[in-house]
PDB file of C-alpha atoms in Angstrom:
ATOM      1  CA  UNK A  22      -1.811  59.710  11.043  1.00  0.00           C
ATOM      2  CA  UNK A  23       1.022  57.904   8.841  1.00  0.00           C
ATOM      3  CA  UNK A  24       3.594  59.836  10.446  1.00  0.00           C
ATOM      4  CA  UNK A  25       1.918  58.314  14.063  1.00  0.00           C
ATOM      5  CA  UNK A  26       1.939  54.970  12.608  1.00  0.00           C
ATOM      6  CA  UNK A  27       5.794  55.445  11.717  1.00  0.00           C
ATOM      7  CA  UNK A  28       6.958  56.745  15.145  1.00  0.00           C
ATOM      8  CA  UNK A  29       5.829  53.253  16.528  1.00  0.00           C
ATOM      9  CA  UNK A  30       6.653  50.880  12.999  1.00  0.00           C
ATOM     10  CA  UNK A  31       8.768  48.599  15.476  1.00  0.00           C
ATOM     11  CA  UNK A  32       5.909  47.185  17.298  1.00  0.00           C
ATOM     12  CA  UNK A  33       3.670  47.268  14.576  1.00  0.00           C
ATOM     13  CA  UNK A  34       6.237  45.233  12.661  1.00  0.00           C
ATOM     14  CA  UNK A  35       6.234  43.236  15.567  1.00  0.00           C
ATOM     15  CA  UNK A  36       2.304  42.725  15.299  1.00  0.00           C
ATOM     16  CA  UNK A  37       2.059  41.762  11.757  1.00  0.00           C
ATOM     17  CA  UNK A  38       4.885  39.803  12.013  1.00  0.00           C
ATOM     18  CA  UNK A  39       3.291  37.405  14.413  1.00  0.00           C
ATOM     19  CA  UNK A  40       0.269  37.421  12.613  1.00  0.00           C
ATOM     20  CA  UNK A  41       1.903  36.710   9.371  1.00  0.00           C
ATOM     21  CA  UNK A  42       3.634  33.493  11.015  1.00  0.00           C
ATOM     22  CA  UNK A  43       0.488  32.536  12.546  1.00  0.00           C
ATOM     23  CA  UNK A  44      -1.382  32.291   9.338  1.00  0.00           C
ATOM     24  CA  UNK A  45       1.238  30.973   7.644  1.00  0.00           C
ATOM     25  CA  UNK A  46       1.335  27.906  10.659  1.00  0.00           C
ATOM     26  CA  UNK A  47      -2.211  27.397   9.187  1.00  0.00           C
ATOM     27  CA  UNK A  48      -1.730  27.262   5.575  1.00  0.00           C
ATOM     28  CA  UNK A  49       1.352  24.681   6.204  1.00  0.00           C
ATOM     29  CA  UNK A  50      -1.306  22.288   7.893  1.00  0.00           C
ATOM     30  CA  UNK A  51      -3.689  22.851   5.498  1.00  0.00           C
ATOM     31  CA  UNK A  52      -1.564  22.380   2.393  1.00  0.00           C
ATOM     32  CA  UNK A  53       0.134  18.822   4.070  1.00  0.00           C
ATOM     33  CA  UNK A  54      -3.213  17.312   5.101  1.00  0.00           C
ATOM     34  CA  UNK A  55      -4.741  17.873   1.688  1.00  0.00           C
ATOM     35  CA  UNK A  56      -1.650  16.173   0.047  1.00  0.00           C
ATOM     36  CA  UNK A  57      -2.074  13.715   1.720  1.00  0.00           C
ATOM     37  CA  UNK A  58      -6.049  13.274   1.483  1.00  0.00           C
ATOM     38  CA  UNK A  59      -5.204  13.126  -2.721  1.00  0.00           C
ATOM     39  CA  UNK A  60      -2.539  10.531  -2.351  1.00  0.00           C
ATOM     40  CA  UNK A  61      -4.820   8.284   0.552  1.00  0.00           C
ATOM     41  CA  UNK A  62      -7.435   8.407  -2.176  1.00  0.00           C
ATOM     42  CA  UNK A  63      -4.828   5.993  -4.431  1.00  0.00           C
ATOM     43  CA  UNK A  64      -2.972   4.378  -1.720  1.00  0.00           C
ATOM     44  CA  UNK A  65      -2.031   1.571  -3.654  1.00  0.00           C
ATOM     45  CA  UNK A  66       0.791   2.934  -5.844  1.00  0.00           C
ATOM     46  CA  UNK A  67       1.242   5.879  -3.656  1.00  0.00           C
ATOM     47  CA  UNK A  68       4.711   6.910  -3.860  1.00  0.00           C
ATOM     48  CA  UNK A  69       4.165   9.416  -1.169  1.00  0.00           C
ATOM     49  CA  UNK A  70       7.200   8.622   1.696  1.00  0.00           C
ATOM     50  CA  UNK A  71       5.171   9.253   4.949  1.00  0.00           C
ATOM     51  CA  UNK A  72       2.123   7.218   3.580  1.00  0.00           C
ATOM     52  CA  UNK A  73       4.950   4.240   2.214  1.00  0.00           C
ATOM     53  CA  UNK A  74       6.810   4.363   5.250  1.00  0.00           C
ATOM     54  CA  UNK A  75       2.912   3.490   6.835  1.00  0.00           C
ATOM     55  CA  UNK A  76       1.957   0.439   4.797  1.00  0.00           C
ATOM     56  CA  UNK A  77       5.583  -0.708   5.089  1.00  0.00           C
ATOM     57  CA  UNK A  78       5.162  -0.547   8.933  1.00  0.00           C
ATOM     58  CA  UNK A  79       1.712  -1.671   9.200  1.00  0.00           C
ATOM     59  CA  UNK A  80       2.618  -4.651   7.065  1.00  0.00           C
ATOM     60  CA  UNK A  81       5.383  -5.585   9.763  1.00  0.00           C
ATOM     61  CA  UNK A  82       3.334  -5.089  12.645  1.00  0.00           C
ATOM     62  CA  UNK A  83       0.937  -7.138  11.235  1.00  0.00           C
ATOM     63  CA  UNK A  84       3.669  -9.906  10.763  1.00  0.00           C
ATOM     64  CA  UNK A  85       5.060  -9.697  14.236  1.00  0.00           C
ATOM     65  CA  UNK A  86       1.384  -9.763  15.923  1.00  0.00           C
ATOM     66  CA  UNK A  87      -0.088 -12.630  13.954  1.00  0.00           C
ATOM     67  CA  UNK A  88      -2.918 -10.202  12.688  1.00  0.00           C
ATOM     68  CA  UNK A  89      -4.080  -8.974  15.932  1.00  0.00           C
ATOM     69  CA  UNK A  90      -3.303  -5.222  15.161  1.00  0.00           C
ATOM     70  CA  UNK A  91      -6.061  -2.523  16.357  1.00  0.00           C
ATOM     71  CA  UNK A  92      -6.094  -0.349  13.240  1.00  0.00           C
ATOM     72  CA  UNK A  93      -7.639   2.605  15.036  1.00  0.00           C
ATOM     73  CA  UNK A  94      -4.809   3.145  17.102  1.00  0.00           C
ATOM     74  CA  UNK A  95      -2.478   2.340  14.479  1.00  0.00           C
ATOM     75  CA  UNK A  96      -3.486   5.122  12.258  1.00  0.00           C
ATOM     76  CA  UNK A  97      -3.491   7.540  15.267  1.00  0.00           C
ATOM     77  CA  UNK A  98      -0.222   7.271  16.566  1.00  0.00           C
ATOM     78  CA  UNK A  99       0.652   7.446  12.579  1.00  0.00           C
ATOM     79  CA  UNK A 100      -0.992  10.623  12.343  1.00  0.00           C
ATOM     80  CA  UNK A 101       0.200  12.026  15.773  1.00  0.00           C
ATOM     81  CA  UNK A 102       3.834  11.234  14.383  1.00  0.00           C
ATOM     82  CA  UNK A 103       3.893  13.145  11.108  1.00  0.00           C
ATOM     83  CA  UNK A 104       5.988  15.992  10.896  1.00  0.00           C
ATOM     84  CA  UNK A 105       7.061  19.304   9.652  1.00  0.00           C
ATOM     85  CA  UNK A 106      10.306  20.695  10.221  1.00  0.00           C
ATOM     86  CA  UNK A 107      11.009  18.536  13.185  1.00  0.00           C
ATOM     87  CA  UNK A 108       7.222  19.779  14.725  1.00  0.00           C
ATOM     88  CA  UNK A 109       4.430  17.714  14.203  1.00  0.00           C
ATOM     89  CA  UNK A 110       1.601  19.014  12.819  1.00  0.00           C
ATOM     90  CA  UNK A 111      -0.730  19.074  16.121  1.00  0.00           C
ATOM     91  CA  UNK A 112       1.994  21.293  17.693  1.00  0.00           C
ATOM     92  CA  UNK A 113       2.222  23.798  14.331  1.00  0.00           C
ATOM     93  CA  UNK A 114      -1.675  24.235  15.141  1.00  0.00           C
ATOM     94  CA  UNK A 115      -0.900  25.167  18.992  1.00  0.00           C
ATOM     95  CA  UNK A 116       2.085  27.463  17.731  1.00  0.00           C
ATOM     96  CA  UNK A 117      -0.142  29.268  15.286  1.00  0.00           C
ATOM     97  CA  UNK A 118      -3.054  30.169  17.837  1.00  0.00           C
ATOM     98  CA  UNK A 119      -0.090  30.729  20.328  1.00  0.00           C
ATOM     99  CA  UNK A 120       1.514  33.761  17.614  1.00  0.00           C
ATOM    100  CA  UNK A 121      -1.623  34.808  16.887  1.00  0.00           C
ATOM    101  CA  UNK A 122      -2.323  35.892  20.689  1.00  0.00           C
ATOM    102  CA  UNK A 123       1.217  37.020  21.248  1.00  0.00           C
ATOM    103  CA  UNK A 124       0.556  39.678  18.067  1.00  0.00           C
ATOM    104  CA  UNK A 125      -2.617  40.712  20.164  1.00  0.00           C
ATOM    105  CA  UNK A 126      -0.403  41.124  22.890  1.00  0.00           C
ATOM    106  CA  UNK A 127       2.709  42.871  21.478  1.00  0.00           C
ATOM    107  CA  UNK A 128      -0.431  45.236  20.060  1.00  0.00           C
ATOM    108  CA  UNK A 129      -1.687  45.787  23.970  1.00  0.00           C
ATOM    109  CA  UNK A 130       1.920  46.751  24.713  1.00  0.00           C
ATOM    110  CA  UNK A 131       2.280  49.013  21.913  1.00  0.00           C
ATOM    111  CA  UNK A 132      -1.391  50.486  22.601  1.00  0.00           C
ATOM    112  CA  UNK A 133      -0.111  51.298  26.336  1.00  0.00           C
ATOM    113  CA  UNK A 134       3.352  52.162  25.267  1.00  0.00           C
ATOM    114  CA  UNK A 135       1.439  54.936  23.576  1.00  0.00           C
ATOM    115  CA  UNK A 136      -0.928  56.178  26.385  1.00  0.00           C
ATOM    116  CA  UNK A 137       1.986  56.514  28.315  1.00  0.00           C
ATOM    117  CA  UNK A 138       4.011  58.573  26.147  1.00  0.00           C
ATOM    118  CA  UNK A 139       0.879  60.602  25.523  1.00  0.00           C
ATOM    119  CA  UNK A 140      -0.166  59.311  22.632  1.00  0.00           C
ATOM    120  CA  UNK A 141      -3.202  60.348  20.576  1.00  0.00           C
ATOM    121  CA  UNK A 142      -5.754  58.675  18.755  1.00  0.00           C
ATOM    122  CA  UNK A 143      -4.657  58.297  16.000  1.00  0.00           C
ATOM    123  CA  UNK A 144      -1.370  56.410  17.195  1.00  0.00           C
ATOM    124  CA  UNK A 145      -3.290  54.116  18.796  1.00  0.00           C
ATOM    125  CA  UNK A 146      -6.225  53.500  16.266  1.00  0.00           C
ATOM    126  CA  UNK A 147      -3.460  51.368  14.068  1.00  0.00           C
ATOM    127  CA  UNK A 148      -3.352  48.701  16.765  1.00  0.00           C
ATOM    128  CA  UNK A 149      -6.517  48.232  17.154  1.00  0.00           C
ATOM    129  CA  UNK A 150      -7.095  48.105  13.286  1.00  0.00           C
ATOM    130  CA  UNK A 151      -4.311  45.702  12.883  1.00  0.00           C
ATOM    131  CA  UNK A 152      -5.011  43.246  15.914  1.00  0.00           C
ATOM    132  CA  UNK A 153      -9.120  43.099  14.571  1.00  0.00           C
ATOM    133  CA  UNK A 154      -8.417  42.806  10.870  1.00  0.00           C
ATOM    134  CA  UNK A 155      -5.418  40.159  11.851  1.00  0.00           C
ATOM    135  CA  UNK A 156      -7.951  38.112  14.113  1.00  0.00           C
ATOM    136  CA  UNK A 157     -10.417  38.227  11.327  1.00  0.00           C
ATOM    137  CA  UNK A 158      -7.772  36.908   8.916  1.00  0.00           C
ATOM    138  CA  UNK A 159      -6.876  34.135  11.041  1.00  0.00           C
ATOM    139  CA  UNK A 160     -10.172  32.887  11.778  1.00  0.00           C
ATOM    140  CA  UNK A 161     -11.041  33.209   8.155  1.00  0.00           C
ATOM    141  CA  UNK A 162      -7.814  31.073   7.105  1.00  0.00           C
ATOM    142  CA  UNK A 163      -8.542  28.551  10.196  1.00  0.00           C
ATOM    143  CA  UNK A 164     -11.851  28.287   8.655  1.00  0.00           C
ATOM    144  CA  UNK A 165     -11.013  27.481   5.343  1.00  0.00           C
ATOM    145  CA  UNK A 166      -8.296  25.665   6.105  1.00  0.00           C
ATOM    146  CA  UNK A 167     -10.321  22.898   8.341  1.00  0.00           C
ATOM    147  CA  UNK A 168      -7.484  21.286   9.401  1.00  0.00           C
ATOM    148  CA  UNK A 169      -9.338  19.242  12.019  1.00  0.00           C
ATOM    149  CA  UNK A 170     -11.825  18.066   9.316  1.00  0.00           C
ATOM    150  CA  UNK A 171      -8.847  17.535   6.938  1.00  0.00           C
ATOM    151  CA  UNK A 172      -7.245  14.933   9.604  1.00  0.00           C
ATOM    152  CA  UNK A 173     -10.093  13.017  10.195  1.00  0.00           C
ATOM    153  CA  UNK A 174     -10.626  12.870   6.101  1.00  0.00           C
ATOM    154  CA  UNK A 175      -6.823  11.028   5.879  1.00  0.00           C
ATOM    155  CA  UNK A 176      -7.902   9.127   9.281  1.00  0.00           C
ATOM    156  CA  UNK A 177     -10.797   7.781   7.762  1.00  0.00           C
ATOM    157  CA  UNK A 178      -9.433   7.157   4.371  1.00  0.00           C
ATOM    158  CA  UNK A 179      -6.577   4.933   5.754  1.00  0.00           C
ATOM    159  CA  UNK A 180      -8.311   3.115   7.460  1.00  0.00           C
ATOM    160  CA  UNK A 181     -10.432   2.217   4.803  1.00  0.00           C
ATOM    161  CA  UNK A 182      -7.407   1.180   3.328  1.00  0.00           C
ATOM    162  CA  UNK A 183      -5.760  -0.876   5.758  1.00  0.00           C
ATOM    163  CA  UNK A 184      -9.040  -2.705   6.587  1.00  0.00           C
ATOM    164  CA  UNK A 185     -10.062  -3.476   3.458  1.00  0.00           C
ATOM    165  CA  UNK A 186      -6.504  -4.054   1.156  1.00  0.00           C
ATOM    166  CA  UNK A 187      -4.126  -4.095   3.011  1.00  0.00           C
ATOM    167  CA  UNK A 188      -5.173  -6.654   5.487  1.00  0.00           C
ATOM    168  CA  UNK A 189      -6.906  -8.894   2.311  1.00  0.00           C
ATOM    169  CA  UNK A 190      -3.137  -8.686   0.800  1.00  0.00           C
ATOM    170  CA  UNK A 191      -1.579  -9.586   3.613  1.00  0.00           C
ATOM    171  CA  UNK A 192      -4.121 -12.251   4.542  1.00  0.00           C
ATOM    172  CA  UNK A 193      -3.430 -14.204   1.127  1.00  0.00           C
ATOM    173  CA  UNK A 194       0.048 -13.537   0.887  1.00  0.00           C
ATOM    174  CA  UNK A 195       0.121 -15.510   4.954  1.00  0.00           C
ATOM    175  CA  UNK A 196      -2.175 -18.313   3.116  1.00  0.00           C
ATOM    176  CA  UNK A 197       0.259 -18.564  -0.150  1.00  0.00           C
ATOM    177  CA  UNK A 198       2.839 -19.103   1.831  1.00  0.00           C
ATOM    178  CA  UNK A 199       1.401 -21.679   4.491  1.00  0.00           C
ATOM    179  CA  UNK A 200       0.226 -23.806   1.746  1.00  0.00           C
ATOM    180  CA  UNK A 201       3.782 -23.736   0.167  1.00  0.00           C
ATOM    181  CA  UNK A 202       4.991 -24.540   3.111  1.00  0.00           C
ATOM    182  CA  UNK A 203       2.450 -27.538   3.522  1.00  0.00           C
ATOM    183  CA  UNK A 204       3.300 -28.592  -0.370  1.00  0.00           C
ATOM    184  CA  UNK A 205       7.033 -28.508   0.676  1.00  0.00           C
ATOM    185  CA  UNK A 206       6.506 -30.650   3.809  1.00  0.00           C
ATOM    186  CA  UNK A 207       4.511 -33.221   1.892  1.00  0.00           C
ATOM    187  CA  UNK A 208       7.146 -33.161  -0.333  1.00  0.00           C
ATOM    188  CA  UNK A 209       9.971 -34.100   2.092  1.00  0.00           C
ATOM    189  CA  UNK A 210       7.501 -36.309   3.621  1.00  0.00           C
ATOM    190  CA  UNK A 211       7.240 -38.811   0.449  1.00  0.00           C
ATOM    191  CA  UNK A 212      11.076 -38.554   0.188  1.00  0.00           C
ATOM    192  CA  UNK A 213      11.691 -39.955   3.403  1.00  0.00           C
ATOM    193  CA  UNK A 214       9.173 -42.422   2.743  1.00  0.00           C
ATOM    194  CA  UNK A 215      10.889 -43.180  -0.631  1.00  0.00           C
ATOM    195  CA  UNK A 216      14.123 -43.087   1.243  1.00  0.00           C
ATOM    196  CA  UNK A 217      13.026 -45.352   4.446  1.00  0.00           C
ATOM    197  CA  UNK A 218      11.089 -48.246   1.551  1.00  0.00           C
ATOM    198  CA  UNK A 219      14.390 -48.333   0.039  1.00  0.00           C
ATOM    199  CA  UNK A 220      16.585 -48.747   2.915  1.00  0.00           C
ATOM    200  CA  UNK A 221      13.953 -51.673   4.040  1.00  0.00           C
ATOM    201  CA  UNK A 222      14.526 -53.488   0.294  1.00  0.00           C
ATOM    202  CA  UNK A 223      17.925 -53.255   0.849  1.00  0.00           C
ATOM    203  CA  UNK A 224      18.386 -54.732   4.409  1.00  0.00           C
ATOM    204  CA  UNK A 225      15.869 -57.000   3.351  1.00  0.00           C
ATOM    205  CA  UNK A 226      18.600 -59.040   1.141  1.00  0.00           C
ATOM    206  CA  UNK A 227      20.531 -61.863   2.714  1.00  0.00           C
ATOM    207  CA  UNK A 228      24.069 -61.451   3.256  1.00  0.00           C
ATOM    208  CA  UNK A 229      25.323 -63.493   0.450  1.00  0.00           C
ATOM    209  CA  UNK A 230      22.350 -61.731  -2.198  1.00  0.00           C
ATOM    210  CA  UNK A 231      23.631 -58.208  -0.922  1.00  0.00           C
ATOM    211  CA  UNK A 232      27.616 -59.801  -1.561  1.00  0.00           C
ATOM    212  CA  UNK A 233      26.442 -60.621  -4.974  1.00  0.00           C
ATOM    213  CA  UNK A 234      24.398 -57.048  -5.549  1.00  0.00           C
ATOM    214  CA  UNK A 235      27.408 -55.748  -4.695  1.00  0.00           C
ATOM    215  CA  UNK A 236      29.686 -57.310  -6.735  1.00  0.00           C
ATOM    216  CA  UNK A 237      27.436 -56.718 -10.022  1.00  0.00           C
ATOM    217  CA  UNK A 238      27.645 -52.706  -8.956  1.00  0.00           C
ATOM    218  CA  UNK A 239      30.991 -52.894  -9.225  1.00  0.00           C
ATOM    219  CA  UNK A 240      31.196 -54.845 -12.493  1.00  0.00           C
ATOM    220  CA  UNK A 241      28.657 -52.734 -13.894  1.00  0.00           C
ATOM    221  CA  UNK A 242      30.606 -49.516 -12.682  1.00  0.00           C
ATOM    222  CA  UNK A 243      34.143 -51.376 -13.771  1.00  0.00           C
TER     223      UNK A 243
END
């Protein structure tokens, strides 16, 4: 029987191969979402880039819209954007259930590559094995891996966040500076009152008082 499963190694290498990658698209998911669930749980000092590079955005859309931002959205298009390896991560879950069929299928053309050749049962029993003990692995990773569940744990979480930090920040630092801006008009306010008094005391002087006012400045400047 190993000598069977030798005479057709190529597309059995084939079979695990595409099985391998499959799982492998899993764990990749898996292993990014729950980074990022651990570092959405402290999103304050975060020095994660993908989750930085969200509050810095966030923080400017909220700017540029005044505070009308729907936060829903916001965090899905975040989420639908993140990456690995130039794929994002809801296209690495299509690719691995996508390799995972193709193994079942490079199997199918092995099994039948076999029958044709007159194959016995033993050549083709490896297949089989392989394909059914590869499902079962995938499914079992998938399983574990919950990467749906995962998502909506870093959906919910920043969310939280955004809603109730980020916004509060943002919403006093808009406040802070409104009422510095208020202080400062004031302030320029009473100047030109100051300024506009003074000018009135001045022209206020006849011509021959404002000669004299004049000519004690210079004295006193002399």
């Amino acid at each position: 029987m190993f000598s069977d499963f030798m005479q057709h190694s190529y597309f059995m290498g084939i079979v695990l191969s595409l099985l391998v990658l499959g799982v492998l698209c899993q764990i990749i998911i898996g292993v990014l979402y729950q980074k990022m669930i651990r570092e959405t749980d402290n999103m304050a000092v975060t020095e994660h880039k993908l989750l930085k590079q969200c509050k810095l955005k966030f923080s400017n859309c909220y700017e540029l819209n005044e505070g009308n931002i729907n936060i829903s959205i916001f965090v899905d298009k975040f989420i639908n954007q993140i990456h690995f390896m130039g794929i994002s991560l809801t296209n690495i879950g299509h690719l691995s259930g996508q390799l995972t069929l193709l193994s079942v299928f490079a199997a199918g053309i092995g099994v039948c590559k076999s029958i044709i050749e007159g194959g016995t049962l033993g050549e083709l029993l490896p297949y089989y094995g392989v394909s059914l003990f590869g499902l079962y692995i995938y499914f079992s990773v998938s399983s574990l891996v919950d990467a749906k569940g995962k998502r909506s744990v870093v959906r919910t979480n920043l969310i939280d966040y955004l809603e109730n930090h980020l916004v509060k920040h943002l919403q006093l630092i808009q406040e802070e500076e409104m009422q510095l801006f208020i202080n400062n008009s004031k302030k320029r306010s009473e100047k030109e009152e100051q300024k506009e008094e003074t000018e009135k005391e001045v022209s206020s002087f006849t011509g021959e008082e404002q000669e004299e006012l004049e000519e004690l400045l210079r004295e006193f400047l002399a």
